[in-house]
Amino acid sequence: MSKVLDTQRERVFYTWTAQKKAAPLEITGGKGARFQTADGHWWWDLGSTTWNANLGHGHAGMQKAMAEAGQRGLVASPTAAFPDKARAGQLLAEITPPGLSKSFICLSGAEANENALKMARMVTGRNQVVARTRSYHGATLAMLSLSGDPRRELFEPGLPGIVRFTDPYCYRCKFDLQPETCSRECALDLETSLLEAGPETVAAVFVEGVTGANGVFPAPAGYFKRLREICDRHGIMLICDEVLSGFGRTGKWFAIDHEGVVPDMITCAKGLTGGYAPGGAVIVSDKIAGYFEDHTLFCGLTTYAHPLVCAAICAAIDCYRQDSIIEKVGPKGEHLGQLLKKLQSSRPFVGNLRGIGLLWALELVEPDKTPVAAEKMDALYAALKKRRVYTFRRDNFLYLAPPLVIEKAELDEVVGLVEQSLDEVFA
Ligand SMILES: Cc1ncc(COP(=O)(O)O)c(C=O)c1O
């Protein structure tokens, strides 16, 4: 083991793992869709590190902007005004749907969601909040409570007043519907949950633009429109968590843009800075912004709108725009989808394939549709690692979410490695 790994092992925690089980990679740099480790190996980054390296590795524009911001060396000051802060707010207003106009700029996705929830409670004067059965909104205590994710269980009882509704998980549809008979019952389930909870007590509905870590469930057409109608009927805020699905991941700036629905707030992080700095933001509607003209905004951090974060947001949005990165995701995503459909066609253990843009999941099953055993997923992960393919998995799901800068020929190559790994374990 290298000296860095040794010291780090002793002195710094690894997250979401027993420390003895941690298997860190010593990443020293990268280029585009691949990163390099200290032992000289190059890895395909099929997870965009933590779903955040949308701009890829070693992006010259980001590196230059961060170096210049470091050189300016401004100290954190939540109330300070400076050019990157004003411009970050301006750019976020430009790329979010019309009517979302003002940003709260923080450090992470969890903090963005925390602050969105606080704002919703302050504006509506209501306490309850709704989220889906399979969802992830962050690792703080309140956001774990809100998340429909097994990681929540250890911390219960958590935040009171959480109400759940079901997910658009079509492969295992809770209502046993086929595409031709479906009327988006999973969206209508929101109303059922609200009526049980008492809609007049509910401040907000939180939904991911596309459920990420809990399964990748792109919303069927008409889904968000239904949610918007239900929220409007009951005076409830619709908050779209675009932490994972935003910044081009699905081929638009935000996943909800595919339906042209305007939520009351969008929360974001990850692709917001492409991983080159911490960063999170809540972009709120004119109405919410107006409310806080006369009411105190009881939210804030020492590092609120930190100069490095604001510089990273400006630089990232400039880079997405200059290289038309997001416009190119659609065709690349179609190509990836076709490669994966071909892969699935001769492999019955790939029970379900779902995705949009450059965000895909394979659901691996036994012939009777039961999930494959955990040991098989462990073996698959080892087979991918052997081929230096880095990605995420959860239960019987394997995720593919490469940096948006990946080229089509690179997709061909990396899907080939995924195929080989699957066949090694399942064929
Ligand atoms: C949809 C979603 N929301 C929120 C978060 C939390 O973001 P962060 O880890 O930056 O706090 C994540 C992280 O994976 C996420 O996927």
Short mmCIF file of C-alpha atoms and ligand atoms in Angstrom, two decimals, residues 108-110 113 136-138 208 241 243-244 269-270, ligand 1:
data_model
loop_
_atom_site.label_atom_id
_atom_site.label_comp_id
_atom_site.label_asym_id
_atom_site.label_seq_id
_atom_site.Cartn_x
_atom_site.Cartn_y
_atom_site.Cartn_z
CA SER A 108 -23.74 20.33 -1.16
CA GLY A 109 -26.91 18.64 -2.32
CA ALA A 110 -28.02 17.76 1.19
CA ASN A 113 -32.42 20.26 0.13
CA TYR A 136 -32.26 9.94 -1.87
CA HIS A 137 -31.97 13.56 -0.78
CA GLY A 138 -28.73 13.58 1.22
CA GLU A 208 -35.78 13.72 -7.85
CA ASP A 241 -34.16 17.61 -6.52
CA VAL A 243 -28.72 17.11 -7.64
CA LEU A 244 -28.01 13.99 -9.68
CA ALA A 269 -25.17 20.21 -6.65
CA LYS A 270 -22.78 17.66 -8.26
C1 LIG B 1 -30.73 13.12 -5.76
C2 LIG B 1 -29.72 13.50 -4.71
N1 LIG B 1 -30.02 14.46 -3.83
C3 LIG B 1 -29.16 14.85 -2.88
C4 LIG B 1 -27.92 14.26 -2.77
C5 LIG B 1 -26.98 14.70 -1.72
O1 LIG B 1 -25.96 15.45 -2.28
P1 LIG B 1 -24.61 15.69 -1.46
O2 LIG B 1 -23.95 14.36 -1.31
O3 LIG B 1 -23.86 16.67 -2.29
O4 LIG B 1 -25.00 16.25 -0.15
C6 LIG B 1 -27.56 13.25 -3.68
C7 LIG B 1 -26.26 12.59 -3.58
O5 LIG B 1 -25.97 11.57 -4.14
C8 LIG B 1 -28.48 12.86 -4.66
O6 LIG B 1 -28.20 11.88 -5.53
#
